PDB file of C-alpha atoms in Angstrom:
ATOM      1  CA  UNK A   1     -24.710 -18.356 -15.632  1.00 51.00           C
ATOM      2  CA  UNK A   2     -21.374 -20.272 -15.647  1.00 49.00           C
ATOM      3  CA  UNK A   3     -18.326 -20.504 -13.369  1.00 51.00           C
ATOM      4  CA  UNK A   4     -14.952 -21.496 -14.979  1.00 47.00           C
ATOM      5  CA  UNK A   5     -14.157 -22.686 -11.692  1.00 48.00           C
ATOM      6  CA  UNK A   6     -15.600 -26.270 -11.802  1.00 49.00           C
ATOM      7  CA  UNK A   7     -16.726 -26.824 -15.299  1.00 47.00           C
ATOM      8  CA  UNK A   8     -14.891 -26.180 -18.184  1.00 51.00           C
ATOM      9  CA  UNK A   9     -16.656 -24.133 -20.606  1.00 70.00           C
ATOM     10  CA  UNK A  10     -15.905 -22.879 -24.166  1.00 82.00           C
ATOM     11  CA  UNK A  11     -14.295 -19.798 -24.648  1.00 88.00           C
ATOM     12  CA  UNK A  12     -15.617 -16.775 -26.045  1.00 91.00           C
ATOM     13  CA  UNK A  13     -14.574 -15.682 -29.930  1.00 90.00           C
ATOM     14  CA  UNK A  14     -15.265 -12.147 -31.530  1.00 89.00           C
ATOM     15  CA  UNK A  15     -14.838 -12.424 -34.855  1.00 88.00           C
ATOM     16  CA  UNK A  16     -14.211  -8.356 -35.337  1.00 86.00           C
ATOM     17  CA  UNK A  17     -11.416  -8.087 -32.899  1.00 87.00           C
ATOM     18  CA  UNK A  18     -10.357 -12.232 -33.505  1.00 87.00           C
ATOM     19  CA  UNK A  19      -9.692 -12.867 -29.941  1.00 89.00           C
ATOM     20  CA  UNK A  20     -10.759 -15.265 -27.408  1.00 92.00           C
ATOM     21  CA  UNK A  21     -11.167 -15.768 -23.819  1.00 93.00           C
ATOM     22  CA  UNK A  22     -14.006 -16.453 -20.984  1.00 92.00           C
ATOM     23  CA  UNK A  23     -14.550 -14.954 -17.460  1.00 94.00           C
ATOM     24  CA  UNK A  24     -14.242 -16.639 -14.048  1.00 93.00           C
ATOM     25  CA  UNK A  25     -18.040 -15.866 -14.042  1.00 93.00           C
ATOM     26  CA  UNK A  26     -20.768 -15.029 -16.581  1.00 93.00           C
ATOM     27  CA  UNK A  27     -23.986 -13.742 -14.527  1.00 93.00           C
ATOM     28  CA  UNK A  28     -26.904 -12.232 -16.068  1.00 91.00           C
ATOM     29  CA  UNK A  29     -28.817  -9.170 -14.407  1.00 90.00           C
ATOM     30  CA  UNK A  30     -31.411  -7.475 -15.740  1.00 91.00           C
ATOM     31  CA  UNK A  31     -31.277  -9.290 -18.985  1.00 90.00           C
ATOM     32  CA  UNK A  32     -27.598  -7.941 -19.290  1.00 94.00           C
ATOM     33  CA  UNK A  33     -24.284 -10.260 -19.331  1.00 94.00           C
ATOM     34  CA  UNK A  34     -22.168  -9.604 -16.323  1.00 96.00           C
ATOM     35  CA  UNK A  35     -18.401 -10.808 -16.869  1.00 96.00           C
ATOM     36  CA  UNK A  36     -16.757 -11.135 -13.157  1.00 96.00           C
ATOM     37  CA  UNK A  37     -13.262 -11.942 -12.788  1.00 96.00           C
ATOM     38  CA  UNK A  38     -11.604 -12.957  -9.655  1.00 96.00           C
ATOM     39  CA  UNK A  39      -8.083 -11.771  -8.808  1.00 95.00           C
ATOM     40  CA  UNK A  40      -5.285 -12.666  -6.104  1.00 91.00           C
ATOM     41  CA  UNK A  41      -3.969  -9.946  -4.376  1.00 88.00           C
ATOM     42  CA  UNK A  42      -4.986  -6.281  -2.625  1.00 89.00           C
ATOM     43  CA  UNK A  43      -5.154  -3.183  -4.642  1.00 90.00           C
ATOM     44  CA  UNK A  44      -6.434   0.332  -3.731  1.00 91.00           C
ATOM     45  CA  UNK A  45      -7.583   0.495  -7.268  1.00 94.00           C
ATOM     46  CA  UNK A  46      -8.092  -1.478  -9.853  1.00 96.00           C
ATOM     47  CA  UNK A  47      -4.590  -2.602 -12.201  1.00 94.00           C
ATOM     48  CA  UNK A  48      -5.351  -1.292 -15.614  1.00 94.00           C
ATOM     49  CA  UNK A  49      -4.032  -4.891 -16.966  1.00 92.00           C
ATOM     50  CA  UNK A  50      -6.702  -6.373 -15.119  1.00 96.00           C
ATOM     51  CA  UNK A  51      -8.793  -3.556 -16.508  1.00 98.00           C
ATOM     52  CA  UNK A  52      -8.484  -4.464 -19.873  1.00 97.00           C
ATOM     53  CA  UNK A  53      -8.974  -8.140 -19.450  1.00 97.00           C
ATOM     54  CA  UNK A  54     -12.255  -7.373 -18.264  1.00 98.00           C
ATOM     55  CA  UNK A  55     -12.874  -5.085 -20.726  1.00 98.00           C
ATOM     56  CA  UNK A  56     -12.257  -7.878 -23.432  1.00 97.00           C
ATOM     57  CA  UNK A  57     -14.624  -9.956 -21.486  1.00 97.00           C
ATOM     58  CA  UNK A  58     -17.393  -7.584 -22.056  1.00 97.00           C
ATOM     59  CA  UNK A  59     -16.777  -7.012 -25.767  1.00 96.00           C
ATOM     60  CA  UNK A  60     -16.319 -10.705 -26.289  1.00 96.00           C
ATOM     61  CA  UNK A  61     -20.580 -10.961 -24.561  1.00 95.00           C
ATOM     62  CA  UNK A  62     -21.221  -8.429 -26.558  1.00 95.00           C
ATOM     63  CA  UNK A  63     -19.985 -10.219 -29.754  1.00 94.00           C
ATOM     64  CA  UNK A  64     -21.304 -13.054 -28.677  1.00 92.00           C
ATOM     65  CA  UNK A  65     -24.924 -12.765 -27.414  1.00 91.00           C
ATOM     66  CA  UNK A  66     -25.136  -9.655 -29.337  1.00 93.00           C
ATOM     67  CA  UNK A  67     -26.543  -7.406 -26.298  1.00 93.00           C
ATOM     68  CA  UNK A  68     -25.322  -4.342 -24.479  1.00 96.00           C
ATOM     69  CA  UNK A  69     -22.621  -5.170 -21.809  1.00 97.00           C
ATOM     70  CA  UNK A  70     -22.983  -2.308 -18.990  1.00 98.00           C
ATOM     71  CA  UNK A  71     -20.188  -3.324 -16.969  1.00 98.00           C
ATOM     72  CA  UNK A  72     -17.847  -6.052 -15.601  1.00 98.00           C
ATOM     73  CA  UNK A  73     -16.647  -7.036 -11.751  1.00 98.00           C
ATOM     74  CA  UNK A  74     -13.336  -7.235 -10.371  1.00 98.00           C
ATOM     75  CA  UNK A  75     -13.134  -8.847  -7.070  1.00 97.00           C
ATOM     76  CA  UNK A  76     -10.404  -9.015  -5.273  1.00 96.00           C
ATOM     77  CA  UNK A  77      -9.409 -10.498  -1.871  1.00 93.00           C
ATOM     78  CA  UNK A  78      -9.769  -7.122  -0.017  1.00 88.00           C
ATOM     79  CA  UNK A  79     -12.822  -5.291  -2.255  1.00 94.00           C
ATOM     80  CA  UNK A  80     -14.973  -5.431  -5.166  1.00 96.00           C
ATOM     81  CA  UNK A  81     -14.612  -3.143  -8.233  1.00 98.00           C
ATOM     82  CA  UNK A  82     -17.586  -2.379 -10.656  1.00 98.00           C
ATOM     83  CA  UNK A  83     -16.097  -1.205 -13.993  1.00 99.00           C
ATOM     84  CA  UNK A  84     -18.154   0.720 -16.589  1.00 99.00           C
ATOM     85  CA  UNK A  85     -17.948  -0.827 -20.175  1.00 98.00           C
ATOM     86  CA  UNK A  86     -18.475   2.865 -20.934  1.00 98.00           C
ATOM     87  CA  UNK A  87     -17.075   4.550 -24.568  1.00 98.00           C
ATOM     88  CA  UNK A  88     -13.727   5.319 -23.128  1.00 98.00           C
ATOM     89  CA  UNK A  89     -12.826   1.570 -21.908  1.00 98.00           C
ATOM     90  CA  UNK A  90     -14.010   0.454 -25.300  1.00 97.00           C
ATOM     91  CA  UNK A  91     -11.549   3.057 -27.181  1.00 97.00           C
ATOM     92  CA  UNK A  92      -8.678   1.834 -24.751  1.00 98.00           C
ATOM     93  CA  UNK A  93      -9.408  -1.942 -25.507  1.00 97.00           C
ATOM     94  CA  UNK A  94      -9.913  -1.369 -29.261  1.00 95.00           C
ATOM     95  CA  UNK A  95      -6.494   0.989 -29.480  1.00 95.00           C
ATOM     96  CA  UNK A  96      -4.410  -1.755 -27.056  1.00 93.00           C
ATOM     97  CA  UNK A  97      -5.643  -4.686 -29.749  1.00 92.00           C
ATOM     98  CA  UNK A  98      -4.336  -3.029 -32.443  1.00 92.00           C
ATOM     99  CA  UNK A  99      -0.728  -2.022 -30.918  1.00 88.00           C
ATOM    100  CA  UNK A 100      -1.004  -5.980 -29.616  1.00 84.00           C
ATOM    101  CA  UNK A 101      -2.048  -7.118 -33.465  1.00 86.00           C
ATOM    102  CA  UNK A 102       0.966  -4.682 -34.883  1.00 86.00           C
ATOM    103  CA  UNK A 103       3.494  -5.665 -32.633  1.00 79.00           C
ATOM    104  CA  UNK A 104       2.881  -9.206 -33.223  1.00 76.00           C
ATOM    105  CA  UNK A 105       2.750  -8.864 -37.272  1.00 81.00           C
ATOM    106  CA  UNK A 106       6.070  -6.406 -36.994  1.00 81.00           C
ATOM    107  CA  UNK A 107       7.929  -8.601 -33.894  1.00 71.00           C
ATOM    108  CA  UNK A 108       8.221  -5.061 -32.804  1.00 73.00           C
ATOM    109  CA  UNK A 109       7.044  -5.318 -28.715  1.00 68.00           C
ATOM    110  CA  UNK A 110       8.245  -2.644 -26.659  1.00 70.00           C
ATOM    111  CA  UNK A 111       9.174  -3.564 -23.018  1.00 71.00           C
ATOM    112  CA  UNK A 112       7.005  -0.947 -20.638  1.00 73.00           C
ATOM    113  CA  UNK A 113       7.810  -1.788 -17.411  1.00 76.00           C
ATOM    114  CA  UNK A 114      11.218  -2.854 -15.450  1.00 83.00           C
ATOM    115  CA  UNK A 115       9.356  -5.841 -13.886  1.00 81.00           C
ATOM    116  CA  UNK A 116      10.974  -9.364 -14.298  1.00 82.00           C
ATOM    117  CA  UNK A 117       7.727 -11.318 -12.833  1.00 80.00           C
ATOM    118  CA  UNK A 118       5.312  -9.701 -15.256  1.00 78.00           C
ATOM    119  CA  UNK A 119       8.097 -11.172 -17.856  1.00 79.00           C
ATOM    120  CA  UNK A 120       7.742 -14.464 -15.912  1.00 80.00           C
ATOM    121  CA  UNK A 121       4.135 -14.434 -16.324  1.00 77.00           C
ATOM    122  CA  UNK A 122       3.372 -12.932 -19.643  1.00 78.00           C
ATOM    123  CA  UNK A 123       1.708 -14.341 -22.315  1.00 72.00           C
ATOM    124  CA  UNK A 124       3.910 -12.712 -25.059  1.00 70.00           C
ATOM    125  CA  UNK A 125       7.260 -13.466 -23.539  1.00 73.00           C
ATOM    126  CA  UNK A 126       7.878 -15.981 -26.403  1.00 77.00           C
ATOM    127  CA  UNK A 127       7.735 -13.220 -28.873  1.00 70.00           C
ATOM    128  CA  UNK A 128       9.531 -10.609 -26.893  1.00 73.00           C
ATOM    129  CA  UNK A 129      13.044  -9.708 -27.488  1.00 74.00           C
ATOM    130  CA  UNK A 130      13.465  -7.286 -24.560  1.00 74.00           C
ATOM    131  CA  UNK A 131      12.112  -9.977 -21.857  1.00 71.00           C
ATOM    132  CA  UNK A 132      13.660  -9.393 -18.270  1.00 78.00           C
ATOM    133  CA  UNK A 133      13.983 -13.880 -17.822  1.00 75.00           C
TER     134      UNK A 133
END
């Protein structure tokens, strides 16, 4: 359907959850919305961060086109993971929004990990007091 590779497309909104965002890739199969997102690096399973990203992707086509989501693709450079949009994934993405929303509102973010790059490389390291850089 699209590829934010080439052509830059609009992002995604869901008003519900008020976030934003857009795939690598949008196909549709089956009359379903497939988001697939394309990641550097070789994993033996998928990295629940990545995980979750995806799983915003599929609520966001949800919210969007207002159909059923079934699943979302991870590829990355040594395999391909298909990832169930099943109930669980949606309870993990809907409980990590809210800790996100109530750490931003109370400027209370907790550091989980010992990791300077993910610091580096985080999207909330402007907010964060505990930052490792």
């Amino acid at each position: 359907m699209y590829s934010d590779l080439n052509v830059p497309a609009k992002p995604l909104f869901s008003r519900s959850y008020r976030v934003a965002g857009k795939p690598d890739y949008i196909v549709k199969e089956n009359n379903h919305y497939i988001p697939i997102e394309l990641k550097s690096g070789s994993y033996q399973k998928p990295r629940q961060n990545h995980v979750l990203q995806l799983a915003a992707y599929c609520q966001l086509l949800e919210d969007t086109y207002g159909t059923f989501v079934p699943y979302g693709m991870l590829v990355y450079n040594n395999s391909d993971y298909k990832i169930p949009f099943d109930p669980k994934l949606r309870f993990e993405l809907e409980s990590v929004i809210k800790t996100m929303r109530s750490s931003l509102k109370t400027g209370d973010v907790v550091l989980n990990h010992n990791d300077s790059n993910k610091c580096r490389f985080c999207s909330m390291r402007t907010y964060c007091d505990n930052k490792l850089v």
